[in-house]
JSON list of C-alpha atoms and ligand atoms in Angstrom, two decimals:
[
{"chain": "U", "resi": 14, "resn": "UNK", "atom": "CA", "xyz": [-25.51, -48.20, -18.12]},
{"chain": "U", "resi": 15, "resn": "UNK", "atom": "CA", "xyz": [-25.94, -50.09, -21.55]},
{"chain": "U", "resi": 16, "resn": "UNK", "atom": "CA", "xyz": [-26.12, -49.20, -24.66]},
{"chain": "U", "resi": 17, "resn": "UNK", "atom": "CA", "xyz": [-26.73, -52.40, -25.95]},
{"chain": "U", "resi": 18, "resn": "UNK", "atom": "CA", "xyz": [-24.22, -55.56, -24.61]},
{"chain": "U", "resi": 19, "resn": "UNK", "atom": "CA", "xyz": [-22.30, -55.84, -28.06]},
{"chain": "U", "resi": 20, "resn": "UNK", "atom": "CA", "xyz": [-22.00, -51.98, -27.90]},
{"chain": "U", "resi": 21, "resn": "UNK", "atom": "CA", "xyz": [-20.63, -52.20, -24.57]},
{"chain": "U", "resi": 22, "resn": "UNK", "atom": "CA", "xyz": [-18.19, -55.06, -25.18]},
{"chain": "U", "resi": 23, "resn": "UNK", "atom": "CA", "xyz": [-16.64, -53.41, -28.11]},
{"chain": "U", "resi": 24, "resn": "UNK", "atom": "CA", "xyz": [-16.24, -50.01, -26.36]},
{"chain": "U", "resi": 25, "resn": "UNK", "atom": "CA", "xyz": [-14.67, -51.88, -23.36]},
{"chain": "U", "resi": 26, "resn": "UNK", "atom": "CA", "xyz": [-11.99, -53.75, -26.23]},
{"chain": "U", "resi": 27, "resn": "UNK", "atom": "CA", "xyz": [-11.12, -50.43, -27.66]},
{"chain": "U", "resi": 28, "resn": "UNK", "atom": "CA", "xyz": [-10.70, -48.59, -24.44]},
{"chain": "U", "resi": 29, "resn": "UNK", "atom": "CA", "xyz": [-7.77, -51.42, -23.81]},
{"chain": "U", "resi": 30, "resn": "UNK", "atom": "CA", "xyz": [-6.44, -51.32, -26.94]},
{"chain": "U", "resi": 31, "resn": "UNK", "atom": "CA", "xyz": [-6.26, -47.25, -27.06]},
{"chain": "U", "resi": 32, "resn": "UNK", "atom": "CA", "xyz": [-4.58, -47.83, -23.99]},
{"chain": "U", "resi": 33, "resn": "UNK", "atom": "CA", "xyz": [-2.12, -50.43, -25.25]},
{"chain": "U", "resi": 34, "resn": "UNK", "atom": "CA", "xyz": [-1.66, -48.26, -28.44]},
{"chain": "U", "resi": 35, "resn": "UNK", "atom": "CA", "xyz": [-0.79, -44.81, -27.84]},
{"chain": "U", "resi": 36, "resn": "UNK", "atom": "CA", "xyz": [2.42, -43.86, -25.83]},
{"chain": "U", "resi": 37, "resn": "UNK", "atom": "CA", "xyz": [1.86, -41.78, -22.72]},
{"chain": "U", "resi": 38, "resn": "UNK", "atom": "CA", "xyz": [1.74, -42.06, -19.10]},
{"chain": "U", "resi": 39, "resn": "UNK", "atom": "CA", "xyz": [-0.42, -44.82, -17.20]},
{"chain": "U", "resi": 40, "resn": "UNK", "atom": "CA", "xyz": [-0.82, -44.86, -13.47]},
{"chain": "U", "resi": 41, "resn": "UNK", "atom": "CA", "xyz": [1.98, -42.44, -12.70]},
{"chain": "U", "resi": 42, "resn": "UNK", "atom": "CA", "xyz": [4.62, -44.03, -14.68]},
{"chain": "U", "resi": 43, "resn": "UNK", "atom": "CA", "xyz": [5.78, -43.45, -18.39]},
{"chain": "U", "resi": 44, "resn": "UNK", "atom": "CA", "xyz": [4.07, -45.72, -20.71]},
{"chain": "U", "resi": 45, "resn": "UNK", "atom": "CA", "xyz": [5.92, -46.72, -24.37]},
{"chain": "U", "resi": 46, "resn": "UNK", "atom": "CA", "xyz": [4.03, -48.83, -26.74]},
{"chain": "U", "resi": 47, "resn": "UNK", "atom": "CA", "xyz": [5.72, -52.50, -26.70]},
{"chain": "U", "resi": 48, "resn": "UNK", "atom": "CA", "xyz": [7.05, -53.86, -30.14]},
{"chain": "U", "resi": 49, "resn": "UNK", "atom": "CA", "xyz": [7.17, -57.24, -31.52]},
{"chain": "U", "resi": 50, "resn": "UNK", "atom": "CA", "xyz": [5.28, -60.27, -30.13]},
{"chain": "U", "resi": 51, "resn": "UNK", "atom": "CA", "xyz": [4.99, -58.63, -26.56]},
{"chain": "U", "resi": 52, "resn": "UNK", "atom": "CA", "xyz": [2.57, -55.88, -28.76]},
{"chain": "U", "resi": 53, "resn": "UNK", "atom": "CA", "xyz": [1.11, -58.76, -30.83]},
{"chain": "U", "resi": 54, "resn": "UNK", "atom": "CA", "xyz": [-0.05, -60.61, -27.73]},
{"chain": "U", "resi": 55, "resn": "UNK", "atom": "CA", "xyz": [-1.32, -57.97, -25.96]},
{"chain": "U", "resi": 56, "resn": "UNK", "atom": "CA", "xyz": [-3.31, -56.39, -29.08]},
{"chain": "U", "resi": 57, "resn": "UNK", "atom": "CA", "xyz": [-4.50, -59.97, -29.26]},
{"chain": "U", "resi": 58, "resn": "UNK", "atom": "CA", "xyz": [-5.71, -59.82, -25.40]},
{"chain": "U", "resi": 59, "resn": "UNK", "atom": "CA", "xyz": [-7.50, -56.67, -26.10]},
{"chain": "U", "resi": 60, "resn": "UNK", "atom": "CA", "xyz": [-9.59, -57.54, -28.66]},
{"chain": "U", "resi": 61, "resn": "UNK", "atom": "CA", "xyz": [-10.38, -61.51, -27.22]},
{"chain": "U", "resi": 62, "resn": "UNK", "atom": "CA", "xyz": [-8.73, -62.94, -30.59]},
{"chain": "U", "resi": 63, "resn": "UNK", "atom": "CA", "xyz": [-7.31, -66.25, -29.57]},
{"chain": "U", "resi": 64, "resn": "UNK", "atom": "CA", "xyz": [-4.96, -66.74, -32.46]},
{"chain": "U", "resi": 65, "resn": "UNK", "atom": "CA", "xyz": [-1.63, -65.39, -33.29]},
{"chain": "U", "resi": 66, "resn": "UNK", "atom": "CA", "xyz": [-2.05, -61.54, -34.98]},
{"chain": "U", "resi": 67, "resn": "UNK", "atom": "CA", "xyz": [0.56, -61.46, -37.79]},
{"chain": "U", "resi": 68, "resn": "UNK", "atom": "CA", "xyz": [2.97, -57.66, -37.27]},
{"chain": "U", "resi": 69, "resn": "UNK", "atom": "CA", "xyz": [1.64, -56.03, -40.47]},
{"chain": "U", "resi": 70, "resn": "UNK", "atom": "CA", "xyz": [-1.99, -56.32, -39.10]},
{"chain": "U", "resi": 71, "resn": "UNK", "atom": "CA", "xyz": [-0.79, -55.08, -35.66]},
{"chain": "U", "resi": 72, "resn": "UNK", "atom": "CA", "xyz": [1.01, -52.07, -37.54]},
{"chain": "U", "resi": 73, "resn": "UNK", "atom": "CA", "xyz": [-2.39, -51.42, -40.20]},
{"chain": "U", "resi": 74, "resn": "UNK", "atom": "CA", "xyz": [-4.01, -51.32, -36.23]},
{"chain": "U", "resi": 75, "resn": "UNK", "atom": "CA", "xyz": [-1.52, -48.79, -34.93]},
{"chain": "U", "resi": 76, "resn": "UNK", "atom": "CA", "xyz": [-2.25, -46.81, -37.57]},
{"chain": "U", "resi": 77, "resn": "UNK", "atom": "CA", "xyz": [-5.44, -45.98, -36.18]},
{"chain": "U", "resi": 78, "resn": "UNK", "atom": "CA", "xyz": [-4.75, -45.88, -32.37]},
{"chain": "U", "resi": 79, "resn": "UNK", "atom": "CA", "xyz": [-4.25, -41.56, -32.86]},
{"chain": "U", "resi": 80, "resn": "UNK", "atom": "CA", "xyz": [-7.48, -41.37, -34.19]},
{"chain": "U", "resi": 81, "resn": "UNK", "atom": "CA", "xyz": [-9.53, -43.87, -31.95]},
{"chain": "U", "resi": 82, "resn": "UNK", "atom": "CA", "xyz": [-8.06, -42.07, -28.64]},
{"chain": "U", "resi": 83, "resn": "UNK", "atom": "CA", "xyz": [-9.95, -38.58, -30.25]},
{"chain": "U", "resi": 84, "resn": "UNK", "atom": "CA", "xyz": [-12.94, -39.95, -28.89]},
{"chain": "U", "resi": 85, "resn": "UNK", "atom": "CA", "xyz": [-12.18, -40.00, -25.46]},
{"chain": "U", "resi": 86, "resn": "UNK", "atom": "CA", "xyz": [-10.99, -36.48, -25.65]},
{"chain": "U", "resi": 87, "resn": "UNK", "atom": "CA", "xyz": [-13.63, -34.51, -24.47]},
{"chain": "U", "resi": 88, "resn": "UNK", "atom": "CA", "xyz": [-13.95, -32.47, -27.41]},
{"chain": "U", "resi": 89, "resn": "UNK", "atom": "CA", "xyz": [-17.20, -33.45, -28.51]},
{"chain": "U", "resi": 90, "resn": "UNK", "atom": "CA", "xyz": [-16.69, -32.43, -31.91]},
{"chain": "U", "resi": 91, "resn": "UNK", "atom": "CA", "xyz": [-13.03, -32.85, -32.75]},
{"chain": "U", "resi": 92, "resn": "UNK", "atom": "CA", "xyz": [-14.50, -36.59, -31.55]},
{"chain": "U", "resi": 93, "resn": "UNK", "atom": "CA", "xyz": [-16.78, -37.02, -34.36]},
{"chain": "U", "resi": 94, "resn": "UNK", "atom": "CA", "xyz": [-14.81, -35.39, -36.82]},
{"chain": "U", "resi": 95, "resn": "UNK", "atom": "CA", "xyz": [-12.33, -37.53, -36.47]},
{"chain": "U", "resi": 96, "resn": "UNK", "atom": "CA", "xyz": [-14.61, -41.02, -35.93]},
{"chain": "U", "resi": 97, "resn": "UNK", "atom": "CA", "xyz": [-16.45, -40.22, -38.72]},
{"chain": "U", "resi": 98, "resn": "UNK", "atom": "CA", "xyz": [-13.19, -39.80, -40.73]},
{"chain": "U", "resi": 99, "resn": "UNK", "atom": "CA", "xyz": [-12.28, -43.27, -39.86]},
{"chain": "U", "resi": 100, "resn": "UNK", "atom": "CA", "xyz": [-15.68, -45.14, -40.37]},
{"chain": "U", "resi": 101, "resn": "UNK", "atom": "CA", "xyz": [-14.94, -43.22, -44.16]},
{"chain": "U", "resi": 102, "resn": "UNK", "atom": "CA", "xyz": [-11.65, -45.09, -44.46]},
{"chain": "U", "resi": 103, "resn": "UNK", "atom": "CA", "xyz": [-12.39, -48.12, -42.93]},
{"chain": "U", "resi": 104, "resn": "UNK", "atom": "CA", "xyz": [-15.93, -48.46, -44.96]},
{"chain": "U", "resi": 105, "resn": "UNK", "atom": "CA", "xyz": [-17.87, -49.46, -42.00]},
{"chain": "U", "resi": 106, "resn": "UNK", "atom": "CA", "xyz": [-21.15, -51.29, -42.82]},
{"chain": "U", "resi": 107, "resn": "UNK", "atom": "CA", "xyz": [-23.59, -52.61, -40.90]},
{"chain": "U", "resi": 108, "resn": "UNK", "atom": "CA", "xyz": [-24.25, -56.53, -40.80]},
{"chain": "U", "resi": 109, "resn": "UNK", "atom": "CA", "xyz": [-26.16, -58.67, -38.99]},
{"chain": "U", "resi": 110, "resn": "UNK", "atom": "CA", "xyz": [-24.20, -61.54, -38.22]},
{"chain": "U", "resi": 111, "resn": "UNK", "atom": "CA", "xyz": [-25.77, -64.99, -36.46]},
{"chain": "U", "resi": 112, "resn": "UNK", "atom": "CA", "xyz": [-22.46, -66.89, -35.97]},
{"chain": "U", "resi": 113, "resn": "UNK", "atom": "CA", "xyz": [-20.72, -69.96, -33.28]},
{"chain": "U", "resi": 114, "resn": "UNK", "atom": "CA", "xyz": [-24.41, -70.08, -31.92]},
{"chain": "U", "resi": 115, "resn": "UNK", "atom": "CA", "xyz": [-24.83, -66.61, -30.70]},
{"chain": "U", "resi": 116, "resn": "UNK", "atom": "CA", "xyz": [-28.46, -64.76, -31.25]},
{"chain": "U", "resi": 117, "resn": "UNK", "atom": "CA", "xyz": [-28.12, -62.48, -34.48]},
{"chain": "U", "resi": 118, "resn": "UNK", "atom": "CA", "xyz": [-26.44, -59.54, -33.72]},
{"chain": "U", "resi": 119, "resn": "UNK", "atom": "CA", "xyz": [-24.94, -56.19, -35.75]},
{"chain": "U", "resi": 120, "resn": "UNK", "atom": "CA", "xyz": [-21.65, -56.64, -36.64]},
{"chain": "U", "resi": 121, "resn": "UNK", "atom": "CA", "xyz": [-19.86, -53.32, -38.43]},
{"chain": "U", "resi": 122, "resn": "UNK", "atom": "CA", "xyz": [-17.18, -54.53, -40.39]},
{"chain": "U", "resi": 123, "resn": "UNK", "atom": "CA", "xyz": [-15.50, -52.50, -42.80]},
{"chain": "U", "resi": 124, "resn": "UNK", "atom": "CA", "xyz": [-15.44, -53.68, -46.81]},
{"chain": "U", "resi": 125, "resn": "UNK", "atom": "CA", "xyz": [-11.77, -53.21, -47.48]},
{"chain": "U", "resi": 126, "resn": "UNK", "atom": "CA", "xyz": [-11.48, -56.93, -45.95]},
{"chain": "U", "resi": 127, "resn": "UNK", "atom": "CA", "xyz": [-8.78, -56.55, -43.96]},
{"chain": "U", "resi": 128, "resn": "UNK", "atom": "CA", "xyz": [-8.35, -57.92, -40.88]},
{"chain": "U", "resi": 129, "resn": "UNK", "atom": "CA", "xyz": [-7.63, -54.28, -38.64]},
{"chain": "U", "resi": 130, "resn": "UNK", "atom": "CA", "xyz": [-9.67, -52.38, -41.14]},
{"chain": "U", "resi": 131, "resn": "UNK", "atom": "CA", "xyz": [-12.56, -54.80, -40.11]},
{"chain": "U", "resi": 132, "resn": "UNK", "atom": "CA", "xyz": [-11.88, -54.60, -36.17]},
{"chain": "U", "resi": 133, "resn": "UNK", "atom": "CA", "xyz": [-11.29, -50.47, -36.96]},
{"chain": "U", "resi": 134, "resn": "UNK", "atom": "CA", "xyz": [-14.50, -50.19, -38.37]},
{"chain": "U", "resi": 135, "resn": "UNK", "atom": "CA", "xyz": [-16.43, -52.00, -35.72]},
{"chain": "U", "resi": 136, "resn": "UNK", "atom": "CA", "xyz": [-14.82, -49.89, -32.83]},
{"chain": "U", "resi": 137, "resn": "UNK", "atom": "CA", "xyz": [-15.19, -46.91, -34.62]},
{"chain": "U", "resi": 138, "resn": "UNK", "atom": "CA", "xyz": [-19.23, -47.64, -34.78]},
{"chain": "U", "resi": 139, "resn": "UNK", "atom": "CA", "xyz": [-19.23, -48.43, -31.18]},
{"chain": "U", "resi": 140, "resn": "UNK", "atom": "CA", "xyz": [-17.81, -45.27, -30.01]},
{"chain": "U", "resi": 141, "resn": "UNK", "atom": "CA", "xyz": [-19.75, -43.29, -32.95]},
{"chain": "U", "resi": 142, "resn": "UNK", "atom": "CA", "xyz": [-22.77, -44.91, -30.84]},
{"chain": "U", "resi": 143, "resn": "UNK", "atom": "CA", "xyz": [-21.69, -43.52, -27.94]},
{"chain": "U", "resi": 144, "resn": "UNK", "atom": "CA", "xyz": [-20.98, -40.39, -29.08]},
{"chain": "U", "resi": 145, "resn": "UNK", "atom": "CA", "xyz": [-23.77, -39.80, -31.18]},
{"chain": "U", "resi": 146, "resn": "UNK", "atom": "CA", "xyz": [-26.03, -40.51, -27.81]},
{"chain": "U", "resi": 147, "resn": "UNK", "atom": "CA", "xyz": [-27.19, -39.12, -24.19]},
{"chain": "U", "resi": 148, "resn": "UNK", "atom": "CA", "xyz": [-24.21, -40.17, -22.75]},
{"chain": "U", "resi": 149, "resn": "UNK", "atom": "CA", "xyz": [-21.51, -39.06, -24.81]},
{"chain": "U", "resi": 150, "resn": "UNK", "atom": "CA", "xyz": [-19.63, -37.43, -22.18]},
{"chain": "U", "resi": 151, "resn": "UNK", "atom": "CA", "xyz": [-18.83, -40.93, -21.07]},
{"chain": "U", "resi": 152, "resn": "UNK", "atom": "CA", "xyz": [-15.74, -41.63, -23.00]},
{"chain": "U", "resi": 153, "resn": "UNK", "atom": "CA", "xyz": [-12.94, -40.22, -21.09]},
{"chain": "U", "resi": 154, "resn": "UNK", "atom": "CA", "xyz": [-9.26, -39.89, -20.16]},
{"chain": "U", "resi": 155, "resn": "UNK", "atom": "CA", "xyz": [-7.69, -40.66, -16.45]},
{"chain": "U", "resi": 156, "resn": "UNK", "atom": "CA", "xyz": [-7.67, -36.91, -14.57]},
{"chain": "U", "resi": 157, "resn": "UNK", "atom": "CA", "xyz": [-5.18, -38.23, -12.29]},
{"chain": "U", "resi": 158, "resn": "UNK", "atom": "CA", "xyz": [-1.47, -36.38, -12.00]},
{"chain": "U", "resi": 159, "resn": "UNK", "atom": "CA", "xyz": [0.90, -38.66, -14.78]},
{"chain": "U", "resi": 160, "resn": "UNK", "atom": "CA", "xyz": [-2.01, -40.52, -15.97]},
{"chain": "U", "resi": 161, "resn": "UNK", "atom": "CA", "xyz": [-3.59, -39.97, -19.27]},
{"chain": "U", "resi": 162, "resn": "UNK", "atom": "CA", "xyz": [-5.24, -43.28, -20.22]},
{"chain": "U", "resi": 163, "resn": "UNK", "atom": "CA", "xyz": [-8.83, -43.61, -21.25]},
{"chain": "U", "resi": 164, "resn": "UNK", "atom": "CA", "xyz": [-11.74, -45.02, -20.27]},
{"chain": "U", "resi": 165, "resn": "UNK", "atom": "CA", "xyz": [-15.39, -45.65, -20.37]},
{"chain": "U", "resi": 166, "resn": "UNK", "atom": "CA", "xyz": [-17.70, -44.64, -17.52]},
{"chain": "U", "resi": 167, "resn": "UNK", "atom": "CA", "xyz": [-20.72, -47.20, -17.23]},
{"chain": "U", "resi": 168, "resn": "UNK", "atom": "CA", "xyz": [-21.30, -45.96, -13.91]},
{"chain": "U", "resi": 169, "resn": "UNK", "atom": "CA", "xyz": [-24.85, -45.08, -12.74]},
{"chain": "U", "resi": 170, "resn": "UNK", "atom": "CA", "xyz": [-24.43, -41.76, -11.97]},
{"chain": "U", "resi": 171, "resn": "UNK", "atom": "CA", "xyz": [-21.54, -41.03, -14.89]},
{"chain": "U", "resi": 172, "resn": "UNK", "atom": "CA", "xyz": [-18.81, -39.47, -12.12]},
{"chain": "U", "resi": 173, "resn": "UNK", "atom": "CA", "xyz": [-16.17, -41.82, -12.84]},
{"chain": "U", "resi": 174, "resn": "UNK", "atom": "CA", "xyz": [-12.84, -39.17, -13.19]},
{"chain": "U", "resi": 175, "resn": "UNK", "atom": "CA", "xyz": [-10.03, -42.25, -13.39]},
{"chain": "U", "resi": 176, "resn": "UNK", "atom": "CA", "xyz": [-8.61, -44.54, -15.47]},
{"chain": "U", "resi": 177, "resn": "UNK", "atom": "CA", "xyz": [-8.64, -47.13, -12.40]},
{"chain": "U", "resi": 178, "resn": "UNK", "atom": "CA", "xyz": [-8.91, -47.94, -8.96]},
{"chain": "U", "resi": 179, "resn": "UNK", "atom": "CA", "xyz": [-4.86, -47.41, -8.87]},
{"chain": "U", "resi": 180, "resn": "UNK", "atom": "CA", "xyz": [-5.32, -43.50, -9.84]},
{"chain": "U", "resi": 181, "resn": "UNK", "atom": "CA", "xyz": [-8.32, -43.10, -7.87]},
{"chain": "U", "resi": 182, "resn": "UNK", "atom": "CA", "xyz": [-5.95, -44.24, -4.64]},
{"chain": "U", "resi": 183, "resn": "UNK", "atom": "CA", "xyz": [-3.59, -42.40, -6.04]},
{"chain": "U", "resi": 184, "resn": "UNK", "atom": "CA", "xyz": [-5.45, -38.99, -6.25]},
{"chain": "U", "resi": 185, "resn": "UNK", "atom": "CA", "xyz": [-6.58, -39.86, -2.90]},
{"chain": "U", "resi": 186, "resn": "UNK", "atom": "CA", "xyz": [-3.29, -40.66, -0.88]},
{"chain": "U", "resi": 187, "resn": "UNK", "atom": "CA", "xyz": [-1.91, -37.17, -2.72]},
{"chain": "U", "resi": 188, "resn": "UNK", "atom": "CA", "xyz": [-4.85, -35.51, -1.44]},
{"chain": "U", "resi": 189, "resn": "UNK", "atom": "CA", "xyz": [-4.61, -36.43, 2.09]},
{"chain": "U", "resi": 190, "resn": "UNK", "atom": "CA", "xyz": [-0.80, -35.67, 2.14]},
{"chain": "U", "resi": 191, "resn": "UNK", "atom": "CA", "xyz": [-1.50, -32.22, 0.72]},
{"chain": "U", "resi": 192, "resn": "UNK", "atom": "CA", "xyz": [-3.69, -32.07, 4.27]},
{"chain": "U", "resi": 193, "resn": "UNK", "atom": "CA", "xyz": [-1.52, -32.95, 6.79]},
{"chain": "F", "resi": 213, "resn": "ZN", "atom": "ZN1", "xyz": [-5.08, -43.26, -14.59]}
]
């Protein structure tokens, strides 16, 4: 599965930063959003930005996190409803960009110049992308009991049903209990 490698990478950023951004439940356990530096750094890890990511950019981020995790709904058009809402407000344009050495590639950064509205607008292009093609139905959340994280299946055969290996082990140990 590829939609195209840049595609792919920024799908696979936003799927961790959804996941790092909107409270929940994650692998059987309550998940809260962190606060302060702890959310900083791992916003930071998410989206492979090696310098420190000042707390009003992380907040302008947050702001978006409700929206983003629409896609990975399932509801095909509540998704892009609400993705086209946000390429709106974060005036997502495309750009072909040629920069540290890398082959040109399309960049969609947003023209309000800040620095989430920018990163916004390019994840909200890459799951448009997705959801505008044959394999929309690939954006997903975790179908395993307490788990409702999302994720992206790039699977050959497009089955994948968990957020990770952790839920699929532990749908499966629950399953075999329910057995015996
Ligand atoms: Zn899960």
């Amino acid at each position: 599965m590829n939609f195209n490698s840049h595609t792919d990478a920024v799908v696979a950023m936003f799927v961790t930063l959804v996941n790092v951004l909107t409270p929940g439940e994650r692998r059987g356990r309550p998940y809260a959003v962190p606060s302060g530096p702890e959310l900083a750094a791992e916003v930071a890890a998410a989206l492979r930005e090696r310098g420190e990511i000042a707390e009003a950019d992380v907040a302008e981020l947050a702001g978006y996190a409700a929206d983003l995790r629409a896609a990975f709904s399932g509801d095909h058009d509540l998704a892009c409803t609400v993705i086209n809402q946000v390429l709106d407000a974060t005036d997502a344009r495309p750009h072909l960009s040629g920069h540290d050495g890398e082959p040109w590639h399309l960049h969609f950064h947003g023209t309000t110049g800040t620095w989430a509205a920018n990163w916004v607008a390019s994840g909200a292009t890459a799951l448009a992308i997705v959801l505008g093609g044959e394999f929309h139905d690939r954006l997903g959340v975790c179908t395993a009991d307490r788990c409702d994280r999302v994720f992206v299946d790039v699977s050959r055969n497009g089955t994948r049903r968990f957020c990770s290996t952790a839920c699929q082990n532990r749908t499966k140990t629950a399953a075999f209990r329910a057995r015996v």
